[in-house]
XYZ file of C-alpha atoms in Angstrom:
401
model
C -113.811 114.023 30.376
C -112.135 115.585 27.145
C -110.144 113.307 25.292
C -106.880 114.886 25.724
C -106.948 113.962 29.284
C -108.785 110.902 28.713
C -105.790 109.300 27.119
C -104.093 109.198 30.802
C -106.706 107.400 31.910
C -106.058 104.592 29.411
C -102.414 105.256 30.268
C -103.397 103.910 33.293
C -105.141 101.247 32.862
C -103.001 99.873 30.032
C -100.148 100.178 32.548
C -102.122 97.619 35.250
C -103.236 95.420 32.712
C -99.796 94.731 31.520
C -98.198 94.354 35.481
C -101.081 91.993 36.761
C -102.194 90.101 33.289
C -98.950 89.753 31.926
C -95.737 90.821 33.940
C -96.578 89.492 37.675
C -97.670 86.093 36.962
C -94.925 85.426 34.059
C -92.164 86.050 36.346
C -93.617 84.592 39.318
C -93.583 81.012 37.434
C -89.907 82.090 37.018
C -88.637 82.378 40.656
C -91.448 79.775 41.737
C -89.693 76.832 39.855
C -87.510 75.253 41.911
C -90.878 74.683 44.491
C -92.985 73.780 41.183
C -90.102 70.942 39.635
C -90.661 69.768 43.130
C -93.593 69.174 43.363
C -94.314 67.887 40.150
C -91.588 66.393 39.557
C -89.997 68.054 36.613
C -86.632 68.140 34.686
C -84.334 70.766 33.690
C -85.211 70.253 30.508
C -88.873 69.987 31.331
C -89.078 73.461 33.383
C -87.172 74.797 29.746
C -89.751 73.893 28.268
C -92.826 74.809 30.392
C -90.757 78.372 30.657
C -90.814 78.481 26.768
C -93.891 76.514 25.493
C -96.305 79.585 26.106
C -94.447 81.937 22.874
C -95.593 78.493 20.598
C -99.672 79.865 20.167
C -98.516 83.248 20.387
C -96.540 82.748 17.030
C -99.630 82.769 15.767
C -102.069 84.932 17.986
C -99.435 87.642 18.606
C -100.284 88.409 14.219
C -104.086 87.645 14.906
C -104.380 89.243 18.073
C -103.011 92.305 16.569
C -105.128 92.077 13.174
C -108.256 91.314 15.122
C -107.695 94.727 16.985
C -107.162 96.629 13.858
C -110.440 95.275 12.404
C -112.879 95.752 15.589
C -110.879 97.982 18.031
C -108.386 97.034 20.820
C -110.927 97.879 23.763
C -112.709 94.495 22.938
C -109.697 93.008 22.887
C -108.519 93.811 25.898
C -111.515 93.374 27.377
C -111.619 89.810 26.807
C -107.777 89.309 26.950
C -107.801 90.170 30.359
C -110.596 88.051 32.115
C -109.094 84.911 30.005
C -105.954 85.704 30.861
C -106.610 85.644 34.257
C -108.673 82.203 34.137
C -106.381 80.717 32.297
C -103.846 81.933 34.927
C -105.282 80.585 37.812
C -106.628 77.152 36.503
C -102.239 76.474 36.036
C -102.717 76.259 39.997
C -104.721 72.978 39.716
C -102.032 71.181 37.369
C -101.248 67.928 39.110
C -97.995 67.032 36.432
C -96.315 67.953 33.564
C -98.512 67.429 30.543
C -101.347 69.287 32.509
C -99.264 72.308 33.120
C -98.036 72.012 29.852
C -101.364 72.188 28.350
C -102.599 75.297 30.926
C -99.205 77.183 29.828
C -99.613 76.914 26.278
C -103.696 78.004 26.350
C -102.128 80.674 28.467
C -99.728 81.958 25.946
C -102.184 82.045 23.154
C -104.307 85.163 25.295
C -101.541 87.152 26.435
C -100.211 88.065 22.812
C -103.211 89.433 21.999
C -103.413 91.275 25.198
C -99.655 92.856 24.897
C -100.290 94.031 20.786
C -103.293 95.839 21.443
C -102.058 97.302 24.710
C -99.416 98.684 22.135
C -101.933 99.293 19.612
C -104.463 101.757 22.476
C -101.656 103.663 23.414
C -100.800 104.224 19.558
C -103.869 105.385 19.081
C -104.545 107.757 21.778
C -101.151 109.256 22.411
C -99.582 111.672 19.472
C -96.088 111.211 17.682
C -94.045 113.229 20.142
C -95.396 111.215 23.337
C -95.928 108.150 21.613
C -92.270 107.136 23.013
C -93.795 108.554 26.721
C -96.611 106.096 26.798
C -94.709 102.998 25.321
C -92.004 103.724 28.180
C -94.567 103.888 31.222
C -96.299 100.559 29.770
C -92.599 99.619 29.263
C -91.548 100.263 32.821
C -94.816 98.746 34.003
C -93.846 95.077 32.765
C -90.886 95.945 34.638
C -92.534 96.767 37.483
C -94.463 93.435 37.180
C -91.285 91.387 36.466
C -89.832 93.011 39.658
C -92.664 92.178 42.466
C -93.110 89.021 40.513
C -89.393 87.809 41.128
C -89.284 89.448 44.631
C -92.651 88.232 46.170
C -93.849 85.240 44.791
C -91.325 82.689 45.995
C -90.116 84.283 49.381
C -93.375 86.014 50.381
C -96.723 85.215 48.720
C -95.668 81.108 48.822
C -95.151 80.519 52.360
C -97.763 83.029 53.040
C -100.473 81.397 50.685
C -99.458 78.393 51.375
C -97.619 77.201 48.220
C -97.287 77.931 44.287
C -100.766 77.169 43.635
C -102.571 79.469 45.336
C -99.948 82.256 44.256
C -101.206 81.885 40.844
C -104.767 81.510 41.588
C -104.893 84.853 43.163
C -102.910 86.201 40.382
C -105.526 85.174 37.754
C -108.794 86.702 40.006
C -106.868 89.673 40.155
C -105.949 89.825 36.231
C -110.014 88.788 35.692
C -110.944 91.945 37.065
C -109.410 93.705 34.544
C -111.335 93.070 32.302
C -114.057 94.688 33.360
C -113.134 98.610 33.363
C -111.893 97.623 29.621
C -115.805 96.901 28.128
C -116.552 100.529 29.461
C -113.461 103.057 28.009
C -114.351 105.046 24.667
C -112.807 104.607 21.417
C -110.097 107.261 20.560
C -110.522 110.600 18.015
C -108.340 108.422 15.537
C -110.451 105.392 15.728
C -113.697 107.310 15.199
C -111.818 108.789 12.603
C -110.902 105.768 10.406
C -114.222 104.203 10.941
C -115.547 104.341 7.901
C -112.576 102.907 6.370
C -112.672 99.151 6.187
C -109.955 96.895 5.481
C -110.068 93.217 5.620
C -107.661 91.010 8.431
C -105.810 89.651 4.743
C -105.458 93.394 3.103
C -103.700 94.546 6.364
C -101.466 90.907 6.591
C -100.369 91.508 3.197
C -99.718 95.129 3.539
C -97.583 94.692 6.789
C -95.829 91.100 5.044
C -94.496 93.591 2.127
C -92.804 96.114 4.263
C -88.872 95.212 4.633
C -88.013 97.222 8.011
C -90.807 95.007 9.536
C -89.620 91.546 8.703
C -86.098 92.685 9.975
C -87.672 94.119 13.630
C -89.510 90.663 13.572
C -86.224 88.617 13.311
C -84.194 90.988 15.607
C -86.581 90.294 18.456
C -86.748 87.005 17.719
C -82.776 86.621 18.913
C -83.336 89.472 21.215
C -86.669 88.329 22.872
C -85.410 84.727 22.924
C -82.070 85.182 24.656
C -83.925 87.407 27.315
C -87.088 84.553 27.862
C -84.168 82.051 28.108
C -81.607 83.419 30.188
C -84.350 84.921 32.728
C -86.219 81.793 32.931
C -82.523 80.150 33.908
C -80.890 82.291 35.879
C -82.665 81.930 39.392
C -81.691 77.571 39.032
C -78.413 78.553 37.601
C -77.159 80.290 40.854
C -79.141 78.099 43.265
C -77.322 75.094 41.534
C -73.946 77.612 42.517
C -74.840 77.280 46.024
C -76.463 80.818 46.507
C -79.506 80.931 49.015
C -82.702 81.036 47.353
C -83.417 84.884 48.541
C -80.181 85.574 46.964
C -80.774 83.758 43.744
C -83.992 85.600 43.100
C -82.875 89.124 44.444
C -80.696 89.203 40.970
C -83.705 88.941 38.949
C -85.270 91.187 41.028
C -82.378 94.020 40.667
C -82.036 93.041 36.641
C -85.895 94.129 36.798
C -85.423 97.060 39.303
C -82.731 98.434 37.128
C -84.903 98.001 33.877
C -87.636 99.720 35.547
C -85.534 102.734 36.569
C -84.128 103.572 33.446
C -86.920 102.919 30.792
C -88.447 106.109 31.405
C -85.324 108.424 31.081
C -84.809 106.432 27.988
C -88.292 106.706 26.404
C -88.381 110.624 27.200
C -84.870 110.815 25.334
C -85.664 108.701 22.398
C -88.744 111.236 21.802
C -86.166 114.316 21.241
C -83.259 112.151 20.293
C -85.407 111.589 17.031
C -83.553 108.365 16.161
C -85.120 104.690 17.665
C -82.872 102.669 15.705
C -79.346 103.848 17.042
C -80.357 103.251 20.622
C -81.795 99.603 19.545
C -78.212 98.815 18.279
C -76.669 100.052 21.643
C -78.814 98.609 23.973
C -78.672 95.018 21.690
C -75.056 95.123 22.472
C -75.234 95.844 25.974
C -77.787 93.096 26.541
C -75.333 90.647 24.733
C -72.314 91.625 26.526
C -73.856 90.935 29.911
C -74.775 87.314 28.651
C -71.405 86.757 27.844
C -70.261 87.750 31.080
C -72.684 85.014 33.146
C -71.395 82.579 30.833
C -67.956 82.690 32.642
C -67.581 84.806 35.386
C -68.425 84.043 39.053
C -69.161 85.975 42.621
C -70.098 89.754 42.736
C -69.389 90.306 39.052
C -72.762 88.132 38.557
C -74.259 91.559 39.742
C -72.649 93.759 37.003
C -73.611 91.609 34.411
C -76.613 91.174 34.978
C -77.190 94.900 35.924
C -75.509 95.426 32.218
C -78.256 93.620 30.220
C -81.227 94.448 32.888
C -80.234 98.361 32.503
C -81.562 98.376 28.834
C -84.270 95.299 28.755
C -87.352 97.028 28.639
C -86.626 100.694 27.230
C -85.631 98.062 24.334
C -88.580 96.899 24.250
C -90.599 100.411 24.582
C -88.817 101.576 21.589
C -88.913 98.441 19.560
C -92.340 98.788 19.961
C -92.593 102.761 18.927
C -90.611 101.840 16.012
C -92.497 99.358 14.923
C -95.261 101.765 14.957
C -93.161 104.704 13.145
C -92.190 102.593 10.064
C -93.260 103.966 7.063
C -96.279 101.979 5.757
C -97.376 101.477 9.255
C -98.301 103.995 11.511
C -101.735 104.152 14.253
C -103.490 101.883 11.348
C -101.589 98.592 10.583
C -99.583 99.082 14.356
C -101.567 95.872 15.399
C -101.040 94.048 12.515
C -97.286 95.074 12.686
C -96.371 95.030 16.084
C -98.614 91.591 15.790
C -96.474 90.591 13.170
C -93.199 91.115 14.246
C -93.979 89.621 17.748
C -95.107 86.475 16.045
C -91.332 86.236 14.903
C -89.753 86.619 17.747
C -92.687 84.060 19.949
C -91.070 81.368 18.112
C -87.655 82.608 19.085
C -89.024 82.524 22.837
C -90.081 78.946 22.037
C -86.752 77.510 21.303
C -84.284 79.432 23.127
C -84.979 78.415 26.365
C -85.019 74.750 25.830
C -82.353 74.929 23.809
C -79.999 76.938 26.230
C -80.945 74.601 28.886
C -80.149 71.683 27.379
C -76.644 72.755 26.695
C -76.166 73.200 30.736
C -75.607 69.464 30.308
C -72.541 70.553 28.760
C -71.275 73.238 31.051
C -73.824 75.221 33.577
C -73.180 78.535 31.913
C -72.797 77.462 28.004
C -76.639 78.856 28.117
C -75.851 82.309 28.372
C -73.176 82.152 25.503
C -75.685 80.695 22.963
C -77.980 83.860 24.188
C -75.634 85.986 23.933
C -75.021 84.821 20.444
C -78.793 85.248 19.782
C -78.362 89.001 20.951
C -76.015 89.651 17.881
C -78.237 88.033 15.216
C -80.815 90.448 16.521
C -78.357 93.621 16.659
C -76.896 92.737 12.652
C -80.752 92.729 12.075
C -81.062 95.978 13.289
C -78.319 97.070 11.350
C -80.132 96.278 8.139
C -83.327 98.333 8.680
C -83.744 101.665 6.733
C -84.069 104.605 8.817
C -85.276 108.293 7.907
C -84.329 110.928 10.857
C -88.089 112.172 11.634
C -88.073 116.072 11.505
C -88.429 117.990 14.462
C -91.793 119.181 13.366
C -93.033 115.549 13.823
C -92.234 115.152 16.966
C -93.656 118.320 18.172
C -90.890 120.357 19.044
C -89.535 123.412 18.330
């Protein structure tokens, strides 16, 4: 198989290793709550935290994750990333309280980093400049794909059908094991055989990426970004239960919020690659994703729907072209893109740590004061944005004529 078509292939397989490692099992925890605080017998303020705990290890494994893949190659990576992901996955099935689940959650979130920054990194390696945007999309609108059948299956389907929570995660995990098997087989790209005989230590790359500007300022707009989106998501099915909306209602938002995301990533990506400019799109789709928190912090009924449609629209073609940009800063490029996109992610993990937690405990307050501190989080990440330095790639970069 030529390499030029090969690249679809990983395409592919980045695409189900992000919707069964990562994406299905995340949000399943989400809309499976209310049945896990059950039986466990959890707080508010514990589920926060159980919802938020797993972004503490990836502070730091989201930067070594990504450096590890720059030294050795992401196939490894993702090799291993994916069977322990799944494992881990599973075992949170067996957690009999709190501190156990805890514990399962947290070993959790110290694999997946690693497995999202050098899904990033693959595609940034085998995909050129002007479909670079393409590829981040699809693996994009594949964790929204994930998020969607997670919300819409696990609780009102899979449970009852399985017979409970646990055994909807332990069949999650065997399936995200699998994975890693067709991983220890692909080829390295062109690039990477390229670069081989280049060698650069995990500390040369750190301090490289640690010196560039632009990257410290993506870092600390997803960290407002990412953690208003972990918190308000992990929130939002127990905030409209506690309402008095039926549980297939409650999770059918987070479904459509997902649905929505899905649907429009793609357009998005594909427009982004012509429109030549990431940044201006970040800064509009920052805003959008802030205005719809501020809705749900004080409307009520059907206009629940818009908002959350508002923010949902945008959520992961964000998060595609955060990711592409990240990649297209100068200093960076197919080279340091683990370390960076490591890097950055690392920054906003610890914004995924406190939000939640920290929203949830205002709900002691008033039910919906949660989504006005995200949506307050949402504007320190767009005046972020607003600081990084942007050149207008020429046409010729991108491929087009």
């Amino acid at each position: 198989m030529k390499d030029q078509h090969y690249k679809w292939y990983i395409l592919t397989l980045t695409v189900l290793t992000s919707m069964i490692v990562v994406a299905i099992p995340q949000m399943g925890v989400s809309v499976l709550a209310k049945e896990i605080s059950d039986s466990l017998g959890l707080s508010l303020v514990q589920v926060g935290v159980i919802w938020g705990v797993g972004a503490l290890p990836g502070i730091l494994t989201s930067l070594l994750g990504g450096m590890i893949g720059d030294k050795i190659g992401p196939k490894r990576v993702l090799a291993v990333g994916a069977f322990l992901g799944g494992l881990l996955g599973l075992t949170r099935g067996f957690a009999q309280d709190f501190a156990t689940l805890a514990v399962l959650t947290v070993l959790l979130g110290a694999v997946l980093p690693m497995v999202l920054m050098n899904s990033i990194k693959v595609l940034g390696l085998w995909f050129p400049p002007h479909q670079l945007g393409m590829a981040n999309g699809m693996q994009a609108m594949s964790m929204a794909m994930g998020f969607m059948l997670g919300s819409l299956f696990s609780a009102t389907t899979l449970s009852p059908l399985l017979g409970g929570w646990r055994n909807v995660l332990i069949v999650y995990g065997v399936a995200g094991t699998l994975l890693g098997i067709p991983w220890l087989f692909t080829r390295i790209s062109p690039r990477e055989r390229e670069s081989a005989g280049r060698s650069f230590s995990v500390l040369q790359s750190l301090r490289h990426v640690a010196g560039l500007k632009n990257i410290w300022l993506l870092g600390f707009a997803l960290f407002g970004i990412s953690g208003a989106i972990q918190g308000a998501l992990g929130y939002l099915p127990l905030y409209l239960r506690n309402l008095g909306w039926e549980p297939l209602q409650a999770d059918g938002v987070l479904t459509a919020f997902h649905t929505v995301s899905m649907l429009f990533v793609l357009p998005i990506s594909l427009w982004s690659d012509r429109l030549g400019s990431r940044k201006r799109f970040l800064l509009i789709a920052s805003l959008m994703i802030a205005s719809g928190f501020a809705l749900l912090s004080f409307v009520r009924g059907g206009i629940i729907w818009a908002a959350v449609m508002l923010s949902g629209s945008v959520r992961d073609a964000f998060m595609a072209m955060f990711m592409t940009k990240v990649i297209e800063t100068d200093g960076v490029g197919p080279v340091y893109a683990g370390t960076a996109t490591g890097f950055a992610i690392a920054i906003a993990n610890i914004g995924n740590l406190l939000a939640p937690p920290l929203g949830n405990s205002l709900a002691e307050i008033y039910p919906s004061a949660p989504f006005a501190f995200w949506s307050g989080l949402c504007v320190l990440g767009f005046l972020c944005l607003l600081g990084i330095a942007e050149k207008r790639r020429e046409r010729q970069e991108t491929g087009l004529s």
